[in-house]
XYZ file of C-alpha atoms in Angstrom:
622
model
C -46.271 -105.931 92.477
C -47.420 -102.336 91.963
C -49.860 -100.166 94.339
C -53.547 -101.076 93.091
C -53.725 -97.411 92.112
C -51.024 -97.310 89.879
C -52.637 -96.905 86.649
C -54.245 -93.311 88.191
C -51.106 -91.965 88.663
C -50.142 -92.865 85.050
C -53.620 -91.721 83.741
C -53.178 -88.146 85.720
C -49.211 -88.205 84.515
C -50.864 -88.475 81.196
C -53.297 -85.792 81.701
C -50.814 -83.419 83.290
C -48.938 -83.987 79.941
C -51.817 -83.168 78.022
C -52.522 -80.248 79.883
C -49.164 -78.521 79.467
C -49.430 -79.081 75.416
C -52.714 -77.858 74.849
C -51.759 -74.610 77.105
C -48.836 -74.234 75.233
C -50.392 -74.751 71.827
C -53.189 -72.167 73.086
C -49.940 -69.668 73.867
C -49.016 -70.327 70.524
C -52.200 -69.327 68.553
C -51.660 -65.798 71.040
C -49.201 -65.353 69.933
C -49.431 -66.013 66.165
C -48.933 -62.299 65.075
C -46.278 -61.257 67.652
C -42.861 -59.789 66.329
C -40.196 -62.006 67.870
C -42.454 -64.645 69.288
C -40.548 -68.333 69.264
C -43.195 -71.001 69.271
C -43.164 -73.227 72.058
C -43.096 -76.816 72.324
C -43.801 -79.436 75.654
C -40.988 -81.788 75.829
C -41.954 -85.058 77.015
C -40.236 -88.201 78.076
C -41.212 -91.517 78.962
C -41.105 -91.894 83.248
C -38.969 -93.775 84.659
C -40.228 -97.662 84.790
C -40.867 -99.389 87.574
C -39.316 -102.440 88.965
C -41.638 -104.930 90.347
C -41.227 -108.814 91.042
C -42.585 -110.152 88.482
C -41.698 -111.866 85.284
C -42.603 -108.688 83.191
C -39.743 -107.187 85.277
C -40.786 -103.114 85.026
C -44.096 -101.821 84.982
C -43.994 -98.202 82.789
C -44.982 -95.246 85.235
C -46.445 -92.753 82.801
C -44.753 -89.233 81.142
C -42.762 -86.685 82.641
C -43.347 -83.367 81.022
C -39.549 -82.256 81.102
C -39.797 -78.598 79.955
C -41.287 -76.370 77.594
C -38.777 -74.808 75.222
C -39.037 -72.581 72.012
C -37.842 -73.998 68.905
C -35.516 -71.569 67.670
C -32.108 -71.572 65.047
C -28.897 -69.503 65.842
C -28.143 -70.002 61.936
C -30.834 -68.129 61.056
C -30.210 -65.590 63.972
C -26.642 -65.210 62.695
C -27.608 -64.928 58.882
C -30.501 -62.408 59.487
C -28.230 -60.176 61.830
C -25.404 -60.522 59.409
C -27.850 -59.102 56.927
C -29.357 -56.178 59.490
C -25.940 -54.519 59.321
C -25.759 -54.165 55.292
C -29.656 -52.928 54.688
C -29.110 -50.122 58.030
C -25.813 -49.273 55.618
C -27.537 -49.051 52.552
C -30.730 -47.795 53.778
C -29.004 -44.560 55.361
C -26.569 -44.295 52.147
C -29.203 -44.545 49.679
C -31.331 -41.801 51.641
C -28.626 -39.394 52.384
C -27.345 -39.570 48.811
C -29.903 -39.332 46.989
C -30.929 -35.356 48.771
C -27.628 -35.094 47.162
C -28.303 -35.697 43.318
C -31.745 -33.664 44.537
C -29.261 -30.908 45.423
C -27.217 -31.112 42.055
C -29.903 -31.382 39.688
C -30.919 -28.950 37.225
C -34.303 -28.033 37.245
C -34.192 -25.642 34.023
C -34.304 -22.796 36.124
C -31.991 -22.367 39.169
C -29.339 -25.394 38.564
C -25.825 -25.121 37.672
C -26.108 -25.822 33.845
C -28.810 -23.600 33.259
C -26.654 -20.810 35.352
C -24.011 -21.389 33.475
C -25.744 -21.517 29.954
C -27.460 -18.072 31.035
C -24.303 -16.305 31.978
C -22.645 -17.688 28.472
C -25.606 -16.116 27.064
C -25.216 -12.151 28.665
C -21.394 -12.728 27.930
C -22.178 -12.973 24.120
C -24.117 -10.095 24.513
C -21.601 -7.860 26.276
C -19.218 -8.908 23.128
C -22.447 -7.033 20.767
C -21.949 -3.541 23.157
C -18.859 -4.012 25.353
C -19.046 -0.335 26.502
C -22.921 -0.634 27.125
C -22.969 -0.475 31.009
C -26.224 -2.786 30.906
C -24.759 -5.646 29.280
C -21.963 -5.666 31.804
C -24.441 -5.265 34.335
C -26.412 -8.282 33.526
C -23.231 -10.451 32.531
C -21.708 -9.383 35.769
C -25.502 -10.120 38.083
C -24.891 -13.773 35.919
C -21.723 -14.813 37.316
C -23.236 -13.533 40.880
C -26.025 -15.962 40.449
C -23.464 -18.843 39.891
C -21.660 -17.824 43.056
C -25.012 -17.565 44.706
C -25.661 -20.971 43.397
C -22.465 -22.467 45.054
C -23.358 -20.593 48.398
C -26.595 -22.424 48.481
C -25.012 -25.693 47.799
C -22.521 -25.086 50.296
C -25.413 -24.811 52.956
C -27.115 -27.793 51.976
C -24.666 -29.669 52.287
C -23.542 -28.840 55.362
C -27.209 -28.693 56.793
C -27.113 -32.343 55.782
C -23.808 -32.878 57.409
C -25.219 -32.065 60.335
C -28.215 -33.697 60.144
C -26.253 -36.726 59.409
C -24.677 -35.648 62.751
C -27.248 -35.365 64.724
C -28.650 -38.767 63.022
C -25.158 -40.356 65.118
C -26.375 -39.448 67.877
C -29.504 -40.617 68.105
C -28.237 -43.617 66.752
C -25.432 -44.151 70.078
C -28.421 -43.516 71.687
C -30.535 -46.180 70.435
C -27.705 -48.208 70.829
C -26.908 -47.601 74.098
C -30.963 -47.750 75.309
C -31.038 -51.534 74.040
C -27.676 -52.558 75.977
C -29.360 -51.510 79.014
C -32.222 -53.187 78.344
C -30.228 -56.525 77.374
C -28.209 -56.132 80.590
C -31.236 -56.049 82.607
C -32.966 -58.905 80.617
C -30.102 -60.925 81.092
C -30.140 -60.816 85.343
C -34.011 -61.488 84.909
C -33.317 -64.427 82.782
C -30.636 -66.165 85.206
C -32.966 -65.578 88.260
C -35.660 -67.619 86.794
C -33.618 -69.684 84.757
C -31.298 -70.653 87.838
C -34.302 -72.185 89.147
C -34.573 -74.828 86.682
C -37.030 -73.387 84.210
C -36.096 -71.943 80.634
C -37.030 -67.825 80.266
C -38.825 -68.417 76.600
C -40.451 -65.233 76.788
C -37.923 -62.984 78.184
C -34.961 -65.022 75.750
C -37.314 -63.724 72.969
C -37.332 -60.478 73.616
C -34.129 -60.405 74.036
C -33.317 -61.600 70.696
C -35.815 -59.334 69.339
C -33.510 -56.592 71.076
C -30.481 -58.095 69.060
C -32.245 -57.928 65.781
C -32.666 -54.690 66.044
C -29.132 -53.776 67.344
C -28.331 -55.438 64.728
C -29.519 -53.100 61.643
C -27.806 -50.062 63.832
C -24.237 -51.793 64.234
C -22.813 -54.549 63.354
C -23.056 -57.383 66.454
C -22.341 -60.770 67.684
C -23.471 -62.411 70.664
C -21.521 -65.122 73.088
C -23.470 -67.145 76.001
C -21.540 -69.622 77.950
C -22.773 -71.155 80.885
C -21.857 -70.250 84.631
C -19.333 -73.061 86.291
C -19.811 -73.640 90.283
C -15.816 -74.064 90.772
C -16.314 -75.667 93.881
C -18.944 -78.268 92.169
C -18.085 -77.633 88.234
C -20.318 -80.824 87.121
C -23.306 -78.978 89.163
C -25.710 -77.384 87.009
C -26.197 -73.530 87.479
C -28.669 -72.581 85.272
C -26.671 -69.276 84.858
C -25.166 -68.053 81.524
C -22.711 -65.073 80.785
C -23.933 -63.147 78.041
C -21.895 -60.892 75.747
C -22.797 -58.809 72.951
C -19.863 -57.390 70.920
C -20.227 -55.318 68.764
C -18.199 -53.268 65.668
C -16.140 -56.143 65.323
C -14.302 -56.276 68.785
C -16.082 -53.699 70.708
C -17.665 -55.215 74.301
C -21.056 -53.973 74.601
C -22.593 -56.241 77.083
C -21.173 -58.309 79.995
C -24.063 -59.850 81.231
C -24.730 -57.226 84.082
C -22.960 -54.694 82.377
C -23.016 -53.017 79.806
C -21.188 -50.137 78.119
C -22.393 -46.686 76.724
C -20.880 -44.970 73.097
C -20.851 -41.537 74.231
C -20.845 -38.507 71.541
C -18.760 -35.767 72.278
C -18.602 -32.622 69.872
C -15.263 -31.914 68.471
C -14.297 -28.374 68.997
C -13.952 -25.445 66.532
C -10.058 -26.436 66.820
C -10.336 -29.971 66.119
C -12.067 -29.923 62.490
C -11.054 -32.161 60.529
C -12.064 -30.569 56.869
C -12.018 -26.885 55.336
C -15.714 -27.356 55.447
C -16.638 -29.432 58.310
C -19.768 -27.976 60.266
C -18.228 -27.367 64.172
C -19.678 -29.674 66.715
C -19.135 -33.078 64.824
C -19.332 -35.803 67.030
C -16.401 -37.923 67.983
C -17.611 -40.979 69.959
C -16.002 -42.714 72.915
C -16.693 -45.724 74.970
C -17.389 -45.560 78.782
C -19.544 -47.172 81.648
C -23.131 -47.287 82.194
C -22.629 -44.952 84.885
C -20.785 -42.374 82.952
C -21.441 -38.850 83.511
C -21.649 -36.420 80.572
C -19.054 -34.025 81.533
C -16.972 -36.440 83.728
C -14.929 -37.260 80.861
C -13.830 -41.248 82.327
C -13.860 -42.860 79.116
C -12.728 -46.345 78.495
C -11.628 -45.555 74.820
C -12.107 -43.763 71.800
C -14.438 -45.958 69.405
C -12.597 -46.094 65.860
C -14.116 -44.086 63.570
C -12.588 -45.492 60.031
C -13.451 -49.183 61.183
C -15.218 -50.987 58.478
C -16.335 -53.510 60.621
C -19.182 -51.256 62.551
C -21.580 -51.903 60.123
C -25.210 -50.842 60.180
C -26.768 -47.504 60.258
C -24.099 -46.329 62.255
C -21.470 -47.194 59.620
C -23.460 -45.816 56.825
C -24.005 -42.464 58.537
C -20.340 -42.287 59.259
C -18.824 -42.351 56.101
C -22.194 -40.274 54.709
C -20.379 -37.881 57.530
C -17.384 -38.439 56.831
C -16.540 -39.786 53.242
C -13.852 -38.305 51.536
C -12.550 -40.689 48.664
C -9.383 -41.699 50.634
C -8.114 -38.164 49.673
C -6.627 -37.100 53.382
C -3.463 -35.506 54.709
C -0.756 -38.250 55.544
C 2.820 -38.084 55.441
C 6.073 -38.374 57.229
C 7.376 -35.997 59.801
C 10.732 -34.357 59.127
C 12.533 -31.514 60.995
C 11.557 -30.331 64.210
C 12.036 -27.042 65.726
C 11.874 -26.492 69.569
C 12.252 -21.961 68.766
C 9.274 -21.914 66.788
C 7.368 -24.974 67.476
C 7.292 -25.775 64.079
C 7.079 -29.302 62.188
C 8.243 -30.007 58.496
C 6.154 -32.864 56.823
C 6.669 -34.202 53.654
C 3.781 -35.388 51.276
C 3.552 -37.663 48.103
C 0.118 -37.819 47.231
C -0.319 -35.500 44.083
C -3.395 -34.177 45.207
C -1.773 -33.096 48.584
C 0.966 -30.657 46.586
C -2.592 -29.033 44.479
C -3.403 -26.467 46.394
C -7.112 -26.234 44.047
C -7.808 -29.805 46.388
C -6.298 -28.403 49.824
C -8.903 -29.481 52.287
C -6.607 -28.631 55.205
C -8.619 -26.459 57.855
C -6.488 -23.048 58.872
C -6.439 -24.853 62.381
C -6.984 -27.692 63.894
C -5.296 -31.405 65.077
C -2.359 -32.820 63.531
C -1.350 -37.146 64.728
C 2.451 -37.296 64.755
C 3.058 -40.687 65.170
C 0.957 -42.149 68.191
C 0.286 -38.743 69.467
C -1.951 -35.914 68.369
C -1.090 -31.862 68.649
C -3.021 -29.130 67.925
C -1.503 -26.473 65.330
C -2.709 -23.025 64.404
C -1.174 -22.529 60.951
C 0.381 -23.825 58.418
C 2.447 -23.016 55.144
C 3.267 -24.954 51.918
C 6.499 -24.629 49.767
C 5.107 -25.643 46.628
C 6.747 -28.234 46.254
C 6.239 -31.608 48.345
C 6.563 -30.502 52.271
C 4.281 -28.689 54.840
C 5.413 -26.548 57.779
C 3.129 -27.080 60.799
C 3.103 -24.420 64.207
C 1.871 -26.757 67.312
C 0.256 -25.073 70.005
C 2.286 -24.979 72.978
C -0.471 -24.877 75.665
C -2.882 -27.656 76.243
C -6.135 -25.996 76.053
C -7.669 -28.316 78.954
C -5.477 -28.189 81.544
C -3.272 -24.922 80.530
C -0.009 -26.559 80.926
C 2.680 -26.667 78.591
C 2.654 -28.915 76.053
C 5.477 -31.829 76.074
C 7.245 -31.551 72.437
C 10.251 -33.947 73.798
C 8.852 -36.962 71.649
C 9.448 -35.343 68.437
C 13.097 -33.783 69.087
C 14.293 -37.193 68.559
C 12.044 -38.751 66.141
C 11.852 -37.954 62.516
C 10.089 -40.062 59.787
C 6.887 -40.466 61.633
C 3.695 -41.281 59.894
C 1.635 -38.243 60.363
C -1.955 -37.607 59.381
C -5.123 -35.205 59.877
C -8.106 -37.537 60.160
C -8.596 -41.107 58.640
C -9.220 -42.584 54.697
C -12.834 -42.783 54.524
C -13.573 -45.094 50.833
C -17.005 -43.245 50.438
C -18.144 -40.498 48.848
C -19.678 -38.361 51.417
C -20.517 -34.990 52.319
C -16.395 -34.089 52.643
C -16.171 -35.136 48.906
C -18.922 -33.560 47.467
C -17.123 -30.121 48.842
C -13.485 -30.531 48.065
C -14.944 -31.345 44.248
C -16.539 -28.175 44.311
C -13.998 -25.757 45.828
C -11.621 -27.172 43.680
C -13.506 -26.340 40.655
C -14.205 -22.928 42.199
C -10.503 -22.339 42.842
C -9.407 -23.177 39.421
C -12.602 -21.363 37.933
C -11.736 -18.239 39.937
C -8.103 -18.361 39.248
C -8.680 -18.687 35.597
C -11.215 -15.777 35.060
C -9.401 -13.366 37.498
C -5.536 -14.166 35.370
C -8.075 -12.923 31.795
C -9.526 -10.066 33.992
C -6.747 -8.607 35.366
C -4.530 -8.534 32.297
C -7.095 -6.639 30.445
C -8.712 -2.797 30.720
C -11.916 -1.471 30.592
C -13.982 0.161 28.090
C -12.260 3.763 29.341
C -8.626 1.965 29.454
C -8.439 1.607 32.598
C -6.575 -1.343 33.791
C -8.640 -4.502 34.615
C -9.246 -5.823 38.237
C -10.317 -9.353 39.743
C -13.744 -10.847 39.144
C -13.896 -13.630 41.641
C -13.044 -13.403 44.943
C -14.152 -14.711 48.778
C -15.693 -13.216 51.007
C -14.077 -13.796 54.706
C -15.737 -15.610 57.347
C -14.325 -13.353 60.193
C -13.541 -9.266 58.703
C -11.284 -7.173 61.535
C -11.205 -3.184 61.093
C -7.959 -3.380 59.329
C -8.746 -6.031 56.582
C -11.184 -5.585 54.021
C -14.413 -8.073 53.610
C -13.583 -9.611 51.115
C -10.376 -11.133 50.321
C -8.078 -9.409 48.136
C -6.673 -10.468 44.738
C -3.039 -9.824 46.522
C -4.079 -12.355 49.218
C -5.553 -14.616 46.275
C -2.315 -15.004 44.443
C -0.062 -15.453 47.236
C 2.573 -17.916 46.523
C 1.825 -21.404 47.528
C -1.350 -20.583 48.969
C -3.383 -18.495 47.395
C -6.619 -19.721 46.066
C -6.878 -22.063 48.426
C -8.778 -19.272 50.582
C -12.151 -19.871 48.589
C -14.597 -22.124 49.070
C -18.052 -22.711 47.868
C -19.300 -21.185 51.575
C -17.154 -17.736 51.005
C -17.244 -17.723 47.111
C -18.316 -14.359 45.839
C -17.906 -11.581 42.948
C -15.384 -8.759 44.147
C -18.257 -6.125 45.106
C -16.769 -3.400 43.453
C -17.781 -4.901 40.285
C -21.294 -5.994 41.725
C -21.484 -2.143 42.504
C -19.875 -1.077 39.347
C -19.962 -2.919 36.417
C -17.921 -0.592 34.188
C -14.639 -1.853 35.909
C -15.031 -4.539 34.276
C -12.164 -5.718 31.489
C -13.695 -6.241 28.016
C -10.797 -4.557 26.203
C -7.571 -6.895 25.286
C -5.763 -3.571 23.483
C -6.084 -0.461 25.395
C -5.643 1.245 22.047
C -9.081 0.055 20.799
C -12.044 1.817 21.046
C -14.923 1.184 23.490
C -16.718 -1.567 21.908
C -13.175 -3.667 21.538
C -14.175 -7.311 23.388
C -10.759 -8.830 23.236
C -11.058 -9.610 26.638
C -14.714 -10.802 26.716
C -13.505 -13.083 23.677
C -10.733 -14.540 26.034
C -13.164 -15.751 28.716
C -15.779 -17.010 26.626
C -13.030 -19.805 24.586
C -11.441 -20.083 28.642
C -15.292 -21.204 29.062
C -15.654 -23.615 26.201
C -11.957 -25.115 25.691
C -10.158 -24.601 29.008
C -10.013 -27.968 31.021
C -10.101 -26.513 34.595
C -11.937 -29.637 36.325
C -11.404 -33.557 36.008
C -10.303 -33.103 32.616
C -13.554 -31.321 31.720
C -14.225 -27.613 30.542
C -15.940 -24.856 33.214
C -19.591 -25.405 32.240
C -19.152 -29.808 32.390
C -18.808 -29.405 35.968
C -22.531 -30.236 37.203
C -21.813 -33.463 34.374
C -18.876 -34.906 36.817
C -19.966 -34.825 40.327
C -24.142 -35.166 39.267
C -22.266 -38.515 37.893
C -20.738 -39.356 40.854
C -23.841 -38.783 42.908
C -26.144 -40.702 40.497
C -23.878 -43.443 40.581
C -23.704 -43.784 44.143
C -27.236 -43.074 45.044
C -28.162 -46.038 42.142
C -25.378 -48.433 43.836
C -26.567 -47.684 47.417
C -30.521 -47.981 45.958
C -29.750 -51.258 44.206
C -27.839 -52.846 47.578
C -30.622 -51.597 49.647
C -33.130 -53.656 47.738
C -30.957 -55.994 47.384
C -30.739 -56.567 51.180
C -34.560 -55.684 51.833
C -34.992 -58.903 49.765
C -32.463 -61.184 51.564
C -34.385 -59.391 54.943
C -37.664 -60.899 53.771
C -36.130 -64.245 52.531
C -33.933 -64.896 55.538
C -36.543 -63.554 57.375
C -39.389 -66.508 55.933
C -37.183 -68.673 56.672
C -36.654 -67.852 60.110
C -40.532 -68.156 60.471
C -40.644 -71.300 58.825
C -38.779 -72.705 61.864
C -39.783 -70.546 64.793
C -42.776 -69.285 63.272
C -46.227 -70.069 64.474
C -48.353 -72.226 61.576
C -52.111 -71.972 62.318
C -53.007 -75.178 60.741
C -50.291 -76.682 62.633
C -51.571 -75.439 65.890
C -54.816 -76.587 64.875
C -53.700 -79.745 64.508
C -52.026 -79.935 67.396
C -55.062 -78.372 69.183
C -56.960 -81.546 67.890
C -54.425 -84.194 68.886
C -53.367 -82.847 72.408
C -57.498 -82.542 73.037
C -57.736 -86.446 72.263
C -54.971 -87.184 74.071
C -56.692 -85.317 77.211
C -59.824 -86.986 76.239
C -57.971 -90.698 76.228
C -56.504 -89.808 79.857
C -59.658 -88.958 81.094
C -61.293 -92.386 79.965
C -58.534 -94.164 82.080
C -59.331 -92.195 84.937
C -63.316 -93.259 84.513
C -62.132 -96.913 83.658
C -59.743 -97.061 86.618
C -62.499 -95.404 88.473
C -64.921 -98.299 87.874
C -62.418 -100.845 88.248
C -61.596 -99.369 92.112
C -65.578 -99.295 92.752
C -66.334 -103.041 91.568
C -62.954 -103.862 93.867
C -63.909 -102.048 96.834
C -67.731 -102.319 96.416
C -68.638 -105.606 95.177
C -65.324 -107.467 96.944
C -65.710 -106.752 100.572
C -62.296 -105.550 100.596
């Protein structure tokens, strides 16, 4: 039969039980308002009986209070994170793009439609006094206000580029900050867990870590327990824990973790006319990497749609360029000139009004990328490259062998990005400025002034670097240059010729030099080249602001509407999350209420038992 004090040790079983629930419950109502608090519960199990020799066979021996876990669902986990990575895209879209349409609209006083209007307005009036210096004057200060107006835009937009830029890298940093912290959570979690208790509050914040990772890049965690090898049923208590993230990058390896290091491309290695220099490229390497060192593990793909999150948004905010990038397929090689023929396809590649190639930069020939410091166009469908035949780090000669025996290689400068960034939003404007420009300056120069003096260009650039020898500004002879030409302006450089700034009688208003000084033949030419000429997406000179304000109004509304969209599923997903790991106060009260009685109950055994042993041991004799 069972010791006489049995029942006590059931009685204090049951009152250790107790104890543990209402101290957890009492965590719980602590904890009520905490961001990524996982309420707890005590799991409890019936002891193991007792045998005894008698005919009721096994006497019960009380609870065991197994563990206390948090109640918690990877489903939601998976479907919140999921939704993390598409509100940090949208979020940083719809804020980026939106500064654009701010940008582009017209506020009835310094926008491009109200520019435009104006300078339509002081043409009409040179065509009432065409040999009236003033008019000229004020027609000619018009079209420098336009220009002005495209310098300005120019700036903005790359001031946002590299805010956007800078944006990256705090980003990688953010990143990188909570993969040390989840490497180091993870060794404190095995060394308490490999003693046979469960880490709630260090799993917690852990996850909390994840969810936000989660809204910076796209993520997915793996944890698989530890095996003994020498004892693989024996229970560990250790788990590996990997975060990966971007779709197949490894961020975390338990103990380790990995670090997405920005390094700033050099002026060489732009990738657009009008990139800013110093964008970021970003690698991978250790934890203990060492900025400078350059040990990377490898270069973290750029173009990848799977990165997701903030990160991903930013990027192709960066980046975007409407799929419209040099590709095509390497053709003759020459070792005497270091020169490489590649042949193009894309329509837009043989326009040289929607050239976005940079004078210089680097140039992927198959698997391998060169840098080249020119390049020339034929005009019809193939490229000429010159490599550089010095690596600039280590001041060796470059090895050219590869492409002596290859030919039809898919080459490429930088990656399609499907957005409509900061890159887009440029080429669309220097390709309206190139076909404005080249359109006003073929009216201007075929004309003659109000003394009959042959006409000159209106619209010209001016040049980001001026030697002693060449002039600062570019000239119309450098303009019309076969093949290349107008491809040397760009909203950043776009400018009147300053002769005419200076001089506004050298302007062309005369069509026949035989006319007197008030003939406007020529004035008459530009204004129906402003009203009827389609220079721009099918659209006339003064519909420009119309097609890309469209463009960013569209996208800013998409990215707003899929940002709220999101935000909603955040808060939905989110409730739902709660509902299961949440803390409910009326819950806990209950719970409070019950686990108190149940104290209460195992307290009035002990007294009862308590009685019981004093009649025995009293009142027996024993």
């Amino acid at each position: 039969m069972p010791s006489q004090f049995f029942g006590l040790n059931i009685a204090a079983s049951g009152l250790r039980a107790a104890n543990a629930a209402m101290n957890t419950t009492a965590n719980n109502i602590s904890n009520t308002n905490t961001d990524g608090y996982s309420r707890q519960k005590v799991d409890q199990e019936a002891a193991d009986a007792l045998r005894v020799f008698t005919t009721y066979g096994c006497a019960g021996a009380g609870v065991d209070t197994v563990a206390i876990e948090r109640i918690r669902d990877e489903f939601y986990d998976r479907r919140y994170r999921d939704n993390e990575k598409l509100y940090g895209e949208y979020s940083q879209k719809n804020y980026y793009q939106s500064l654009v349409e701010q940008y582009l609209d017209d506020n009835g006083e310094t926008g491009f439609s109200t520019l435009f209007s104006r300078m339509q307005a002081n043409l009409q009036s040179v065509m009432t006094a065409a040999g009236t210096t003033t008019t000229k004057a004020t027609y000619v200060a018009s079209m420098t206000a336009i220009t002005d107006y495209f310098n300005t835009m120019s700036i903005n937009l790359q001031n946002l580029q590299n805010d956007i830029n800078l944006e990256i890298k705090s980003t990688c940093d953010a990143i990188n900050s909570i993969a040390e912290e989840v490497a180091s959570l993870n060794e404190q979690i095995n060394i308490v867990e490999m003693t046979g208790t469960t880490a709630n509050d260090l799993r917690d914040t852990r996850d909390l870590l994840i969810d936000h990772l989660s809204e910076y890049i796209s993520v997915s965690v793996r944890e698989t327990d530890v095996i003994d090898e020498n004892d693989p049923e024996r229970d560990t208590g250790a788990t590996r824990y990997e975060i990966w993230v971007a779709g197949g990058q490894c961020l975390v390896d338990t103990y380790s973790y990995n670090k997405l290091v920005c390094v700033a491309r050099d002026e060489d290695e732009s990738i657009n006319q009008n990139d800013i220099t110093g964008l970021y490229n970003i690698k991978v390497a250790r934890s203990n990497y060492e900025e400078g060192s350059g040990k990377f593990i490898s270069n973290f793909d750029l173009d990848n749609a799977n990165i997701g999150g903030k990160l991903y948004g930013l990027l192709q905010m960066r980046d975007g360029n409407n799929q419209k990038f040099f590709n095509g397929t390497s053709g003759a090689w020459n070792p005497l000139t270091h020169t490489m023929t590649v042949s193009v396809s894309n329509d837009y590649l043989k326009d040289m009004a929607q050239c976005t190639l940079p004078a210089q930069g680097v140039i992927q020939i198959g698997a391998r990328s060169y840098e080249y410091t020119g390049w020339t166009y034929d005009g019809d469908s193939n490229y000429t490259f010159t490599l550089d035949d010095t690596d600039d780090e280590t001041g060796r000669a470059v090895d050219f062998s590869r492409l002596q025996s290859r030919t039809y290689d898919t080459v490429n400068i930088g990656k399609s990005i499907d957005y409509q960034g900061v890159p887009y939003y440029q080429a669309q404007m220097n390709e309206w400025i190139r076909n404005f420009a080249r359109e006003v300056n073929n009216i201007t120069t075929t004309g003659y002034t109000s003394t009959g003096e042959d006409g000159c260009y209106m619209l010209t650039g001016d040049r980001t670097v001026s030697s002693n020898t060449s002039p600062a500004q570019y000239t119309f002879e450098e303009l019309t240059t076969t093949n290349y030409g107008y491809y040397y302006l760009t909203a950043d450089n776009f400018a009147v010729y300053s002769a005419m700034e200076h001089n506004a009688n050298i302007l062309a208003t005369k069509a026949d030099i035989t006319e007197g000084d008030d003939e406007f033949g020529n004035i008459k030419k530009l204004g129906n080249m402003f009203n009827s000429k389609e220079i721009f997406r099918g659209a006339t000179s003064g519909e420009f602001l119309d097609k890309i304000l469209a463009d960013a109004s569209l996208n800013t509304s998409n990215a707003d509407t899929m940002e709220k969209t999101y935000s909603g599923l955040r808060n939905t997903i989110g409730n739902q999350r709660l509902s299961t790991s949440g803390v409910d106060e009326d819950e806990e009260a209950a719970n409070l209420v019950k686990f108190q009685n149940a104290y209460t109950l195992s307290s009035k055994v002990v007294q009862t038992l308590t009685e019981m042993y004093d009649q025995l041991i009293l009142n027996t004799g024993v």
